[in-house]
Structure formats: structure tokens, C-alpha cells
PDB file of C-alpha atoms in Angstrom:
ATOM      1  CA  MET A 134      19.545 -20.698  -7.262  1.00  0.00           C
ATOM      2  CA  SER A 135      17.333 -18.251  -5.197  1.00  0.00           C
ATOM      3  CA  SER A 136      14.125 -19.471  -3.696  1.00  0.00           C
ATOM      4  CA  PRO A 137      10.913 -17.885  -5.150  1.00  0.00           C
ATOM      5  CA  LEU A 138       9.521 -15.006  -3.352  1.00  0.00           C
ATOM      6  CA  PRO A 139       6.488 -15.421  -1.170  1.00  0.00           C
ATOM      7  CA  LEU A 140       3.227 -14.448  -2.768  1.00  0.00           C
ATOM      8  CA  PRO A 141       2.783 -10.897  -1.275  1.00  0.00           C
ATOM      9  CA  GLN A 142       6.328  -9.997  -2.448  1.00  0.00           C
ATOM     10  CA  GLN A 143       5.718 -11.463  -5.930  1.00  0.00           C
ATOM     11  CA  PHE A 144       2.519  -9.392  -6.232  1.00  0.00           C
ATOM     12  CA  LEU A 145       4.491  -6.116  -5.224  1.00  0.00           C
ATOM     13  CA  SER A 146       7.292  -6.941  -7.576  1.00  0.00           C
ATOM     14  CA  GLY A 147       5.011  -7.496 -10.548  1.00  0.00           C
ATOM     15  CA  ALA A 148       2.197  -5.113 -10.037  1.00  0.00           C
ATOM     16  CA  PRO A 149       2.181  -1.998 -12.428  1.00  0.00           C
ATOM     17  CA  LEU A 150       3.305   1.148 -10.744  1.00  0.00           C
ATOM     18  CA  GLY A 151       0.057   3.227 -10.090  1.00  0.00           C
ATOM     19  CA  THR A 152      -1.870   0.261  -8.856  1.00  0.00           C
ATOM     20  CA  ARG A 153      -3.805   1.021  -5.533  1.00  0.00           C
ATOM     21  CA  VAL A 154      -2.681  -1.470  -2.990  1.00  0.00           C
ATOM     22  CA  VAL A 155      -3.003  -2.347   0.727  1.00  0.00           C
ATOM     23  CA  VAL A 156       0.188  -3.743   2.210  1.00  0.00           C
ATOM     24  CA  ARG A 157       0.343  -5.258   5.721  1.00  0.00           C
ATOM     25  CA  TYR A 158       3.915  -5.355   7.178  1.00  0.00           C
ATOM     26  CA  ARG A 159       5.936  -5.848  10.372  1.00  0.00           C
ATOM     27  CA  ILE A 160       6.773  -3.008  12.490  1.00  0.00           C
ATOM     28  CA  ASP A 161       8.227  -2.990  16.085  1.00  0.00           C
ATOM     29  CA  GLY A 162       5.453  -4.280  18.327  1.00  0.00           C
ATOM     30  CA  GLY A 163       3.312  -5.787  15.647  1.00  0.00           C
ATOM     31  CA  LEU A 164       1.882  -5.067  12.140  1.00  0.00           C
ATOM     32  CA  THR A 165       0.591  -2.055  10.231  1.00  0.00           C
ATOM     33  CA  ASP A 166      -1.088  -1.337   6.928  1.00  0.00           C
ATOM     34  CA  ALA A 167      -0.365   1.122   4.096  1.00  0.00           C
ATOM     35  CA  LEU A 168      -3.151   1.937   1.730  1.00  0.00           C
ATOM     36  CA  GLY A 169      -2.397   3.889  -1.371  1.00  0.00           C
ATOM     37  CA  GLU A 170      -0.737   3.913  -4.778  1.00  0.00           C
ATOM     38  CA  LEU A 171       2.324   1.751  -5.531  1.00  0.00           C
ATOM     39  CA  VAL A 172       4.741   4.431  -6.862  1.00  0.00           C
ATOM     40  CA  GLU A 173       8.267   2.826  -6.702  1.00  0.00           C
ATOM     41  CA  ARG A 174      10.121  -0.415  -6.358  1.00  0.00           C
ATOM     42  CA  ALA A 175      13.953  -0.483  -5.757  1.00  0.00           C
ATOM     43  CA  ASP A 176      16.404  -2.315  -3.675  1.00  0.00           C
ATOM     44  CA  GLY A 177      14.148  -4.960  -2.049  1.00  0.00           C
ATOM     45  CA  ALA A 178      11.629  -2.341  -1.066  1.00  0.00           C
ATOM     46  CA  CYS A 179       8.468  -0.622  -2.392  1.00  0.00           C
ATOM     47  CA  THR A 180       6.884   2.860  -1.833  1.00  0.00           C
ATOM     48  CA  VAL A 181       3.315   3.356  -1.290  1.00  0.00           C
ATOM     49  CA  ARG A 182       1.835   6.894  -1.523  1.00  0.00           C
ATOM     50  CA  THR A 183      -0.810   7.133   1.140  1.00  0.00           C
ATOM     51  CA  ARG A 184      -2.925  10.199   1.839  1.00  0.00           C
ATOM     52  CA  ARG A 185      -0.361  11.390   4.447  1.00  0.00           C
ATOM     53  CA  SER A 186       2.935  10.468   2.921  1.00  0.00           C
ATOM     54  CA  ASP A 187       5.060   8.034   0.884  1.00  0.00           C
ATOM     55  CA  VAL A 188       5.821   4.955   2.890  1.00  0.00           C
ATOM     56  CA  VAL A 189       8.921   2.955   2.106  1.00  0.00           C
ATOM     57  CA  ILE A 190       8.403  -0.729   2.970  1.00  0.00           C
ATOM     58  CA  ALA A 191      11.146  -3.367   2.963  1.00  0.00           C
ATOM     59  CA  LEU A 192       9.792  -6.336   1.031  1.00  0.00           C
ATOM     60  CA  PRO A 193      11.024  -8.982   3.722  1.00  0.00           C
ATOM     61  CA  LEU A 194       8.779  -7.246   6.168  1.00  0.00           C
ATOM     62  CA  VAL A 195       5.713  -7.624   4.041  1.00  0.00           C
ATOM     63  CA  VAL A 196       3.193 -10.269   5.256  1.00  0.00           C
ATOM     64  CA  ALA A 197       0.258  -9.560   3.059  1.00  0.00           C
ATOM     65  CA  ALA A 198      -0.470  -7.386  -0.076  1.00  0.00           C
ATOM     66  CA  LYS A 199      -3.223  -7.055  -2.647  1.00  0.00           C
ATOM     67  CA  GLU A 200      -4.829  -4.721  -5.205  1.00  0.00           C
ATOM     68  CA  VAL A 201      -7.770  -2.747  -3.890  1.00  0.00           C
ATOM     69  CA  PRO A 202     -10.415  -0.716  -5.763  1.00  0.00           C
ATOM     70  CA  PRO A 203     -10.295   3.010  -6.248  1.00  0.00           C
ATOM     71  CA  PRO A 204     -11.345   5.105  -3.276  1.00  0.00           C
ATOM     72  CA  PRO A 205     -14.960   6.159  -3.196  1.00  0.00           C
ATOM     73  CA  PRO A 206     -15.742   9.756  -4.311  1.00  0.00           C
ATOM     74  CA  ARG A 207     -15.441  12.400  -1.711  1.00  0.00           C
ATOM     75  CA  ARG A 208     -18.685  13.588  -0.336  1.00  0.00           C
ATOM     76  CA  ALA A 209     -19.659  17.142  -0.919  1.00  0.00           C
ATOM     77  CA  PRO A 210     -19.207  19.371   2.092  1.00  0.00           C
ATOM     78  CA  ARG A 211     -22.467  19.956   3.994  1.00  0.00           C
ATOM     79  CA  VAL A 212     -24.020  23.326   3.557  1.00  0.00           C
ATOM     80  CA  GLN A 213     -24.803  24.995   6.836  1.00  0.00           C
ATOM     81  CA  GLY A 214     -28.353  26.598   7.161  1.00  0.00           C
ATOM     82  CA  PRO A 215     -28.908  30.108   8.230  1.00  0.00           C
TER      83      PRO A 215
END
């Protein structure tokens, strides 16, 4: 019998794809975060689509994860005066 997954992995395994998440995970030298849309789960990993790229995170490296609200609307560009 396998032991239950820790809470952050349970959340990522059960959250609907498309959920906006922040995931804290281990990297060489410390921890980092990925903020974006949960787009895939496969083979003990999840993929978070950030503004810059898709980030594949191995679930055993995850130390925290939660759903976050949608991003605020982008501000209109400032109009330069004459």
C-alpha cells in the first residue's frame, strides 16, 4: 500500500487543468516559485504555463502549492504628452 501524497502534491494532482496556481519547489541551491496556469500532469510531474514559458516540475520537489486569483487587468499604456 502506498502512502498518501503530501498536501501540495495532492492539490496539484486533483486541481482542474486551467487552474491558476503558484508552486514552490526545490532547485539546486534553494527554492523557486512558478506562477501560472496548470496545463498538464503526467508521470509524477506537472506543467505550469508562466508568462515566460512552460515549467515542468517533478512532484517530489514540490514543497507548497495553492490556487491563486486571476491576474489583475493590464494597465493601459501611458500616453506621452506633446
